[in-house]
Amino acid sequence: MTAPALEVRRVSMRFGGLKALSEFELTLRPGELVGLIGPNGAGKTTAFNALTGVYAPTEGEVLVAGARVDGLKPHQICARGVARTFQNIRLFRELTALDNVRVACHAGAASGFFGAWFQTAHHQGEEARILARAEAYLAVMGLSHRRDEVSRSLPYGEQRRLEIARALATGPKVLCLDEPAAGMNASEKLELMQLIRTIRDRFGLAILVIEHDMRLVMGVSERLLVLDHGVTIAAGTPAEVRADPRVIEAYLGDAYLEERHLPAPASPPEGGGPAAGAGAP
Amino acid sequence: MGRAVSLARSLLPFLVALPFLWALQRWSPPYPTLVLRYVGINIVLAVSLNVVNGFTGQFSLGHAGFMSVGAYATAKTMLALADVQLAFLPEPASDAVLFGFALLVGMAAASVAGLLVGLPSLRLRGDYLAIVTLGFGEIIRSVIQATPPAFLGASLGLSGLPLRTTLIWVGLGAVAVVVMARRLALSTQGRALFAIREDEVAAEAMGVDTTGYKVRAFVISAAFAGLAGGLIAHSVGAIEPTSFDFKRSMEAVVMVVLGGLGSITGSVVAATVLTVGLELLREFQDYRMVAYALMLVVLMLARPQGLFGTAELWDLWRRKRPAASAASAGPPGGAA
């Protein structure tokens, strides 16, 4: 049996006295689509940050295709095959849609600065490959018509899709989507979830999705993990999770209703989004 | 074959520029030549600073420091080689080769300085980096003043340097820096720098080694600041520590901001306008700096993104993109 695409072993994340995530465990096989849910401040984004290297986990191990990656820098983890999107869109705002994706195709670029200055054949071949790849990923996400537009001027839904295109362009084994449907209406959300499934099938990726909309995530993922106060309180198929009394208490109770009226206020354990992790060790 | 083509492409801009520069050098009267030399040196300075401040979004205020390292290294090399003539070349050619070599030494020394400053300080960002680089510029000046007079001339500086900086050298330097910056901007390496400017966290998450790229941008920028320093040293014939003080760094920053952070042609135009403008204002002596400051205030109020923003002059005639290339791209080659 091959190694799972992503294996997270008892990862904990402590910020001073606060344990934002405790003994988080997860195994993702290629082609699996798993949802990560939980109320605000449950530690979902912290979990993402811990496994993409924005934070180094305080305890535990993260393995990608059988190799340890915890403690590496985010760009190194990206090179090992973990790509992500961000809860609050983080596109390269002043760059075109094409260039946003081309940056992500950069990882394998080996020709270096001198190649660029002297326009070596190697460099030019590489540029051509990157261009073709970037255009193909734009096409997959239905963004070819926006190719030369500055990304900040795209409509919201397309910005979200562009972030996914950019993440895909890094050539990942594991794709982590942090609330990809946030701010979309019901039909847009459904469309996006279909698209995510299509991507999974086409590229054989393991996908981990954080999502607030319970119904939506239950409809689309094979397995769910439920976090509350940094603790995994339930895991299993959507049906199992739905029936779990702890989940109902933690998530579907008052907090759930509140959230629907107050979308996404950044809560302390999640560190106000990835920005807080900018100076990661 | 491919190698020869790429070499030809690399040399083409220089070969095109050379006859023009030679003609200018030959027929231009002394005063315009002098002004043009300063224009060229300021272009080298502004465009190189733009690589760090504009492309990469790292605010550096220590550019004069790298300039002085380049100036002193070039000057010391030239003084050491004063009596040397390459036996297999006629005298003018030998002088040119030696000066070119000395300029390269200056660039190398400045890039080492860039590396030394870049490595520790690029963990900082924004205001903090600005303060550290500002401090570094002052440290270089103080260090030079504190060295034994026999070595770097302490406060008096070095004088009696051969006046080798011609319009041709300056012009080639300006072409080199523009070609360097433009090819960088159009390459995957340059896009990595832009990504760092736009969003460092996202750049890192997309596989860009942000620290490595910032240090490299710093080193490149420092090398060309060193070139500007070497050219100035042998244009004036004398250098002293105060020629490269904070004011000089600020001048470079003003040119970059005025032209538009990230715009190469913006930096070129701003460097030209400011240098020539300051010369034209010489007639008004006392009001010179007032007019200069006023111009900056007005420009920043009217166009806070600088003259060009991030646009380039050459974009104007490169607008037509082949629409076919988007359609012809096949599906991506699987997950790998």
XYZ file of C-alpha atoms in Angstrom:
617
model
C 0.000 0.000 0.000
C 1.326 3.418 -0.912
C 1.895 6.130 1.646
C -1.014 8.499 2.180
C -0.778 11.874 0.446
C -0.903 13.640 3.781
C -0.536 12.268 7.253
C -0.853 14.423 10.321
C 0.188 12.755 13.570
C -0.866 14.252 16.902
C -0.096 17.833 15.920
C -0.549 20.450 18.612
C -0.175 24.177 18.334
C 0.398 26.281 21.426
C 0.517 30.063 21.546
C 1.798 30.930 25.007
C -0.738 29.437 27.400
C -3.325 28.882 24.704
C -3.628 25.535 23.035
C -5.204 26.419 19.712
C -4.955 22.911 18.372
C -4.446 19.706 20.277
C -3.449 16.327 18.958
C -4.857 16.916 15.524
C -4.820 13.743 13.450
C -5.629 13.304 9.808
C -4.853 10.913 7.008
C -5.617 11.888 3.433
C -5.290 9.427 0.574
C -4.881 10.504 -3.026
C -8.288 11.342 -4.460
C -9.954 11.843 -1.119
C -12.021 14.923 -0.365
C -12.269 15.660 3.322
C -14.110 18.511 4.993
C -12.846 20.259 8.082
C -15.612 22.001 9.960
C -16.178 23.657 13.273
C -17.415 26.891 14.794
C -15.430 30.106 14.565
C -12.212 29.936 16.517
C -12.245 26.156 16.547
C -8.712 25.999 15.164
C -9.410 25.149 11.535
C -7.158 27.780 10.032
C -4.559 27.070 12.720
C -4.553 23.472 11.551
C -3.994 24.669 7.972
C -1.204 26.975 9.048
C 0.463 24.201 11.017
C 0.495 21.810 8.109
C 1.506 24.334 5.444
C 4.416 25.651 7.505
C 3.133 29.117 8.371
C 3.555 27.894 11.943
C 5.906 25.139 13.030
C 3.793 22.691 15.037
C 4.607 22.713 18.750
C 4.235 18.942 18.837
C 3.553 16.169 16.382
C 4.534 15.280 12.852
C 3.296 16.147 9.387
C 4.142 13.789 6.542
C 3.628 14.370 2.843
C 3.802 11.199 0.771
C 5.661 9.568 3.637
C 8.277 12.305 4.198
C 8.367 14.613 7.231
C 7.704 18.250 6.426
C 6.954 19.803 9.800
C 9.442 22.532 10.670
C 10.152 23.316 7.036
C 9.421 26.746 5.615
C 6.175 27.236 3.700
C 7.919 27.412 0.316
C 9.674 24.122 1.013
C 6.434 22.462 2.056
C 4.843 23.848 -1.099
C 7.610 22.251 -3.132
C 6.869 18.896 -1.443
C 3.317 19.105 -2.724
C 1.029 20.946 -0.349
C -0.783 23.949 -1.807
C -3.320 26.166 -0.164
C -5.725 29.016 -0.624
C -6.501 31.649 1.966
C -9.619 32.461 3.923
C -9.271 36.162 3.146
C -8.224 36.218 -0.503
C -4.499 36.790 -0.894
C -3.930 37.229 -4.577
C -1.031 39.274 -5.943
C -3.385 42.154 -6.457
C -1.486 44.281 -8.941
C -0.442 41.345 -11.126
C -2.542 39.955 -13.948
C -4.466 36.711 -13.577
C -1.890 35.035 -15.783
C 1.041 36.305 -13.739
C -0.601 35.206 -10.513
C -0.642 31.662 -11.837
C 2.805 31.974 -13.409
C 4.306 32.848 -10.026
C 3.003 29.556 -8.731
C 4.588 27.679 -11.655
C 7.856 29.126 -10.479
C 8.916 26.415 -8.045
C 10.788 24.283 -10.552
C 12.459 27.230 -12.296
C 16.155 26.492 -12.335
C 17.597 28.906 -14.888
C 18.116 31.671 -12.320
C 18.839 35.355 -12.727
C 21.698 34.919 -15.156
C 19.502 32.836 -17.400
C 17.037 35.705 -17.502
C 19.699 38.324 -18.211
C 21.424 36.440 -20.972
C 18.188 34.982 -22.350
C 19.670 31.496 -22.501
C 17.885 28.816 -24.466
C 17.275 26.978 -21.200
C 15.613 30.034 -19.719
C 13.432 30.647 -22.748
C 12.301 27.034 -22.827
C 11.403 27.285 -19.189
C 9.428 30.490 -19.723
C 7.495 28.866 -22.547
C 6.668 25.839 -20.398
C 5.543 28.060 -17.527
C 3.336 30.093 -19.847
C 1.657 27.008 -21.304
C 1.070 25.551 -17.863
C -0.343 28.769 -16.456
C -2.714 29.188 -19.367
C -3.896 25.614 -19.004
C -4.693 26.095 -15.314
C -6.535 29.319 -16.059
C -8.590 27.373 -18.583
C -9.380 24.635 -16.059
C -10.821 27.223 -13.689
C -12.682 28.975 -16.512
C -10.617 32.135 -16.294
C -8.986 32.277 -19.726
C -10.982 35.370 -20.629
C -9.430 37.209 -17.654
C -5.865 36.303 -18.587
C -4.484 39.827 -18.892
C -6.651 41.548 -16.325
C -5.218 42.771 -13.063
C -6.379 40.325 -10.416
C -7.736 42.944 -8.037
C -10.266 44.015 -10.662
C -11.808 40.545 -11.035
C -15.248 39.842 -9.571
C -15.154 38.225 -6.161
C -16.078 34.718 -7.254
C -13.429 34.761 -9.961
C -10.823 35.911 -7.464
C -11.637 32.843 -5.386
C -11.309 30.635 -8.462
C -8.048 32.315 -9.425
C -6.665 31.482 -5.996
C -7.483 27.835 -6.646
C -5.896 27.997 -10.101
C -2.790 29.478 -8.526
C -2.659 26.751 -5.877
C -3.115 24.043 -8.527
C -0.273 25.490 -10.569
C 2.220 24.635 -7.843
C 1.615 21.006 -8.822
C 0.357 19.776 -5.445
C -0.454 16.324 -4.119
C -2.587 17.869 -1.407
C -4.782 20.913 -1.875
C -5.968 22.802 1.181
C -8.861 25.161 0.585
C -9.641 27.599 3.370
C -13.308 28.529 3.029
C -13.240 28.652 -0.762
C -16.948 29.477 -0.889
C -16.970 32.239 1.708
C -19.059 35.177 0.589
C -20.711 33.340 -2.285
C -24.411 32.800 -2.708
C -25.988 29.350 -2.560
C -25.871 28.560 -6.270
C -22.306 29.863 -6.650
C -21.281 27.698 -3.721
C -22.813 24.607 -5.260
C -21.115 25.325 -8.551
C -17.778 25.769 -6.827
C -18.118 22.511 -4.929
C -18.839 20.715 -8.186
C -15.735 22.309 -9.644
C -13.648 21.185 -6.688
C -14.839 17.624 -7.211
C -13.987 17.834 -10.891
C -10.485 19.042 -10.058
C -10.041 16.216 -7.595
C -11.061 13.630 -10.169
C -9.019 15.148 -12.950
C -5.772 15.609 -11.050
C -6.153 12.798 -8.503
C -5.537 15.216 -5.640
C -6.235 14.821 -1.990
C -8.316 17.821 -0.979
C -8.950 19.246 2.442
C -11.685 21.870 2.612
C -12.551 24.191 5.444
C -16.136 25.244 5.114
C -18.674 26.976 7.270
C -21.737 25.862 5.401
C -22.512 22.502 6.989
C -25.020 21.362 4.433
C -22.767 22.151 1.542
C -19.703 20.438 2.920
C -21.739 17.405 3.893
C -22.983 17.092 0.381
C -19.604 17.165 -1.234
C -17.081 15.408 0.987
C -16.668 11.729 1.770
C -15.370 12.333 5.239
C -15.639 15.090 7.792
C -13.577 16.197 10.752
C -15.149 18.435 13.331
C -13.014 20.715 15.461
C -14.087 22.609 18.524
C -11.713 24.564 20.771
C -8.808 22.920 18.979
C -9.994 19.405 19.770
C -11.229 16.950 17.156
C -14.645 16.091 18.548
C -15.880 13.923 15.711
C -14.737 12.265 12.509
C -16.491 10.100 9.999
C -18.955 10.133 7.144
C -21.339 13.080 6.906
C -24.173 10.916 8.175
C -22.196 9.799 11.233
C -21.091 13.315 12.012
C -24.580 14.700 11.653
C -25.856 12.226 14.196
C -23.091 12.871 16.717
C -24.556 14.635 19.767
C -21.298 16.488 20.499
C -21.289 17.988 17.045
C -24.846 19.109 17.371
C -24.050 20.692 20.692
C -20.851 22.390 19.590
C -21.759 23.412 16.136
C -25.349 23.178 15.146
C -26.499 24.861 18.334
C -26.531 28.571 19.044
C -23.088 29.186 17.628
C -24.119 28.028 14.205
C -27.037 30.382 14.016
C -24.955 33.258 15.271
C -22.328 32.667 12.664
C -24.759 32.874 9.830
C -25.525 36.417 10.791
C -21.981 37.415 11.649
C -19.753 35.936 8.956
C -16.071 35.421 9.624
C -14.974 37.752 12.411
C -11.353 36.706 12.943
C -11.155 35.151 16.367
C -8.069 35.073 18.586
C -7.119 31.368 18.321
C -7.036 31.612 14.550
C -4.680 34.527 14.931
C -6.755 36.827 12.754
C -5.954 34.842 9.648
C -2.580 33.974 8.194
C -1.337 37.562 8.397
C -0.431 36.999 12.025
C 1.885 34.204 11.001
C 3.870 36.424 8.676
C 6.934 36.384 10.881
C 6.838 32.631 11.337
C 10.063 31.152 12.708
C 23.498 27.742 -32.240
C 21.140 28.590 -29.357
C 24.105 29.856 -27.383
C 25.205 32.174 -30.185
C 21.687 33.549 -30.583
C 21.319 34.247 -26.899
C 24.723 35.927 -26.818
C 23.738 38.113 -29.762
C 20.480 39.028 -28.045
C 22.373 39.973 -24.919
C 24.822 42.212 -26.732
C 22.369 43.798 -29.152
C 21.248 46.733 -26.957
C 24.877 47.624 -26.275
C 25.863 47.457 -29.925
C 22.927 49.662 -30.883
C 23.740 52.210 -28.172
C 27.453 52.386 -28.860
C 27.448 54.519 -32.076
C 25.041 57.015 -30.519
C 27.128 57.326 -27.405
C 30.277 57.648 -29.439
C 28.736 60.404 -31.569
C 27.502 62.244 -28.475
C 30.874 61.922 -26.826
C 32.557 63.235 -29.946
C 30.395 66.231 -30.816
C 28.546 67.264 -27.710
C 29.894 70.489 -26.090
C 31.439 70.081 -22.617
C 28.606 71.391 -20.459
C 25.795 69.224 -21.928
C 28.192 66.293 -21.806
C 28.697 66.872 -18.124
C 24.954 67.048 -17.472
C 24.339 63.953 -19.565
C 26.944 62.066 -17.570
C 25.066 62.876 -14.387
C 21.796 61.910 -16.007
C 23.260 58.525 -16.917
C 24.746 57.928 -13.485
C 21.441 58.835 -11.848
C 19.638 56.440 -14.174
C 21.922 53.637 -13.024
C 21.266 54.630 -9.438
C 17.489 54.993 -9.732
C 16.847 51.849 -11.757
C 19.004 49.737 -9.464
C 17.172 51.055 -6.424
C 13.898 50.312 -8.180
C 14.760 46.600 -8.189
C 14.638 46.605 -4.390
C 12.088 49.330 -3.644
C 9.819 48.982 -6.665
C 10.031 45.360 -7.787
C 10.449 43.673 -4.438
C 8.682 46.253 -2.288
C 11.474 46.405 0.297
C 12.072 49.972 1.345
C 15.807 50.605 1.384
C 17.289 53.950 2.366
C 20.930 52.940 2.246
C 21.667 53.087 -1.433
C 24.388 55.715 -1.033
C 26.208 53.292 1.232
C 26.532 50.738 -1.569
C 27.486 53.542 -3.891
C 30.360 54.580 -1.678
C 31.603 50.997 -1.386
C 31.623 50.787 -5.182
C 33.252 54.205 -5.537
C 36.050 53.462 -3.100
C 36.689 49.982 -4.458
C 36.855 51.266 -8.027
C 39.053 54.202 -7.054
C 41.462 52.056 -5.045
C 41.723 49.599 -7.911
C 42.430 52.378 -10.376
C 45.072 53.907 -8.096
C 46.707 50.519 -7.687
C 46.734 50.037 -11.463
C 47.881 53.588 -12.201
C 51.203 52.544 -13.689
C 49.996 49.400 -15.382
C 49.573 49.122 -19.117
C 48.549 45.922 -20.804
C 51.476 45.169 -23.096
C 49.444 43.601 -25.880
C 47.129 46.622 -26.267
C 47.605 50.237 -27.362
C 47.341 52.728 -24.517
C 43.700 53.873 -24.905
C 42.461 50.302 -25.199
C 44.501 49.229 -22.222
C 43.097 52.119 -20.174
C 39.556 51.170 -21.140
C 40.059 47.532 -20.194
C 41.561 48.480 -16.853
C 38.757 50.934 -16.086
C 36.159 48.321 -17.008
C 37.906 45.899 -14.703
C 37.984 48.467 -11.877
C 34.243 49.114 -12.316
C 33.605 45.378 -12.052
C 35.670 45.280 -8.855
C 33.512 48.114 -7.518
C 30.327 46.236 -8.405
C 31.622 43.069 -6.753
C 32.590 44.921 -3.583
C 29.207 46.647 -3.410
C 27.358 43.381 -3.956
C 29.296 41.792 -1.095
C 28.213 44.748 1.043
C 24.658 44.151 -0.182
C 24.857 40.531 0.900
C 26.256 41.440 4.323
C 23.473 43.948 4.951
C 20.777 41.910 3.271
C 21.200 38.658 5.142
C 20.476 39.933 8.645
C 18.162 42.820 7.830
C 15.782 41.275 5.332
C 13.889 39.528 8.097
C 12.585 43.008 8.790
C 10.036 44.771 6.693
C 8.645 48.200 5.988
C 9.788 50.968 8.292
C 12.158 48.692 10.177
C 14.088 47.742 7.076
C 14.216 51.401 6.047
C 15.769 52.335 9.387
C 18.295 49.495 9.299
C 19.434 50.361 5.770
C 19.622 54.029 6.701
C 21.802 53.088 9.658
C 23.965 50.946 7.434
C 24.618 53.841 5.062
C 25.784 55.963 7.964
C 27.976 53.143 9.301
C 29.812 52.873 5.996
C 30.475 56.572 6.008
C 31.735 56.514 9.606
C 33.922 53.484 8.946
C 35.573 55.182 5.982
C 36.174 58.303 8.054
C 37.735 56.211 10.791
C 40.160 54.240 8.601
C 43.824 55.297 8.491
C 44.223 58.247 6.079
C 46.809 56.346 4.076
C 44.253 53.727 3.062
C 40.972 55.457 2.220
C 41.923 59.037 2.990
C 39.621 59.262 6.036
C 37.562 62.478 5.987
C 39.540 63.970 3.105
C 38.727 61.104 0.812
C 40.659 60.077 -2.261
C 41.675 62.588 -4.896
C 43.716 62.682 -8.058
C 41.677 59.887 -9.582
C 42.062 59.575 -13.348
C 39.055 61.084 -15.156
C 38.067 58.039 -17.121
C 34.282 58.294 -16.935
C 33.147 59.218 -20.430
C 29.652 59.423 -21.813
C 30.260 56.059 -23.431
C 30.945 54.353 -20.103
C 27.988 56.035 -18.453
C 25.737 55.221 -21.405
C 26.753 51.580 -21.421
C 26.153 51.442 -17.677
C 22.672 52.897 -18.123
C 21.885 50.457 -20.933
C 23.167 47.590 -18.799
C 21.006 48.484 -15.829
C 17.887 48.970 -17.956
C 18.419 45.703 -19.843
C 19.059 43.920 -16.552
C 15.896 45.295 -14.955
C 13.693 44.770 -17.998
C 14.719 41.172 -18.573
C 14.259 40.545 -14.889
C 10.778 42.069 -14.941
C 9.737 39.823 -17.831
C 11.112 36.631 -16.309
C 9.876 34.155 -13.766
C 12.538 35.402 -11.341
C 11.175 38.931 -11.640
C 7.621 37.760 -11.120
C 8.754 36.105 -7.899
C 10.000 39.529 -6.751
C 6.666 41.143 -7.680
C 4.846 38.429 -5.764
C 6.900 39.279 -2.684
C 5.941 42.935 -3.078
C 2.262 42.111 -3.443
C 1.896 39.575 -0.640
C 4.817 37.973 1.082
C 2.807 35.306 2.902
C 1.075 34.200 -0.282
C 4.345 34.252 -2.234
C 5.953 31.986 0.324
C 2.925 29.659 0.242
C 3.186 29.467 -3.562
C 6.734 28.170 -3.334
C 8.745 31.381 -3.607
C 11.780 31.374 -1.322
C 11.068 34.908 -0.150
C 14.213 35.398 1.931
C 16.454 34.086 -0.822
C 14.879 36.289 -3.441
C 14.982 39.392 -1.292
C 18.673 38.889 -0.612
C 19.349 38.383 -4.325
C 17.426 41.523 -5.239
C 19.441 43.412 -2.656
C 22.744 42.097 -3.986
C 21.877 42.959 -7.605
C 20.715 46.405 -6.625
C 23.848 47.019 -4.567
C 26.083 45.929 -7.439
C 24.621 48.540 -9.768
C 24.727 51.201 -7.061
C 28.414 50.322 -6.849
C 28.710 50.872 -10.584
C 27.145 54.327 -10.193
C 29.634 55.036 -7.424
C 32.604 53.978 -9.549
C 31.402 56.137 -12.430
C 30.993 59.174 -10.185
C 34.426 58.720 -8.637
C 36.137 58.855 -12.004
C 33.877 61.584 -13.309
C 34.711 64.025 -10.523
C 38.228 62.777 -9.865
C 37.827 62.917 -6.116
C 35.580 61.251 -3.552
C 35.028 61.862 0.115
C 32.802 60.084 2.611
C 30.257 62.908 2.615
C 29.689 62.582 -1.151
C 27.650 59.504 -0.278
C 25.583 60.618 2.664
C 21.928 60.216 3.477
C 20.997 63.022 1.113
C 22.275 61.004 -1.827
C 20.157 57.999 -0.778
C 17.146 60.240 -0.537
C 17.747 61.606 -4.023
C 17.658 58.089 -5.401
C 14.482 57.271 -3.477
C 12.848 60.463 -4.759
C 13.659 59.502 -8.351
C 12.191 56.028 -7.928
C 9.028 57.207 -6.181
C 8.540 60.053 -8.622
C 8.894 57.810 -11.645
C 6.635 55.170 -10.151
C 7.666 52.288 -7.907
C 8.231 49.308 -10.173
C 8.459 51.225 -13.446
C 11.871 51.050 -15.107
C 11.153 53.715 -17.684
C 9.567 55.772 -14.911
C 12.867 55.736 -13.044
C 14.745 56.632 -16.222
C 12.470 59.575 -16.965
C 12.435 60.791 -13.372
C 16.224 60.588 -13.137
C 16.522 62.565 -16.358
C 13.931 65.187 -15.446
C 15.282 65.764 -11.953
C 18.919 65.938 -13.022
C 18.282 68.247 -15.953
C 15.709 70.237 -13.987
C 18.136 70.905 -11.162
C 20.689 72.110 -13.691
C 18.208 74.452 -15.394
C 17.236 75.865 -12.022
C 20.843 76.867 -11.375
C 20.020 80.339 -12.687
C 17.618 80.879 -9.826
C 20.221 79.888 -7.258
C 18.380 80.651 -4.024
C 15.039 79.318 -5.125
C 16.440 76.147 -6.600
C 15.669 73.792 -3.740
C 12.338 75.495 -3.105
C 11.259 74.875 -6.678
C 12.523 71.310 -6.489
C 10.618 70.564 -3.288
C 7.512 72.259 -4.605
C 7.611 70.155 -7.742
C 7.744 66.998 -5.629
C 4.843 68.081 -3.455
C 2.690 68.902 -6.459
C 3.541 65.665 -8.218
C 2.784 63.555 -5.192
C -0.539 65.298 -4.692
C -1.501 64.921 -8.335
C -0.075 61.462 -8.954
C 0.690 59.596 -5.745
C 1.621 56.466 -7.683
C 4.384 58.352 -9.478
C 4.572 59.495 -13.070
C 4.205 56.045 -14.574
C 2.722 53.954 -11.777
C 3.952 50.477 -12.590
C 3.494 50.955 -16.342
C 6.347 51.094 -18.810
C 6.911 53.204 -21.898
C 7.499 50.140 -24.038
C 4.076 48.764 -23.050
C 2.630 51.398 -25.370
C 3.761 49.605 -28.488
C 3.558 46.085 -27.101
C -0.162 46.214 -26.343
C -1.255 43.860 -29.092
C -0.990 40.384 -27.613
C -1.513 37.260 -29.685
C -4.980 36.082 -28.671
C -4.361 32.662 -30.167
C -1.873 31.505 -27.551
C -4.558 31.207 -24.855
C -6.701 28.943 -26.970
C -3.907 26.714 -28.206
C -2.675 25.607 -24.773
C -3.450 21.958 -24.105
C -4.660 20.502 -20.828
C -2.112 20.435 -17.984
C -0.037 17.286 -17.863
C -1.775 15.621 -14.918
C -1.127 16.294 -11.266
C 2.628 15.982 -11.489
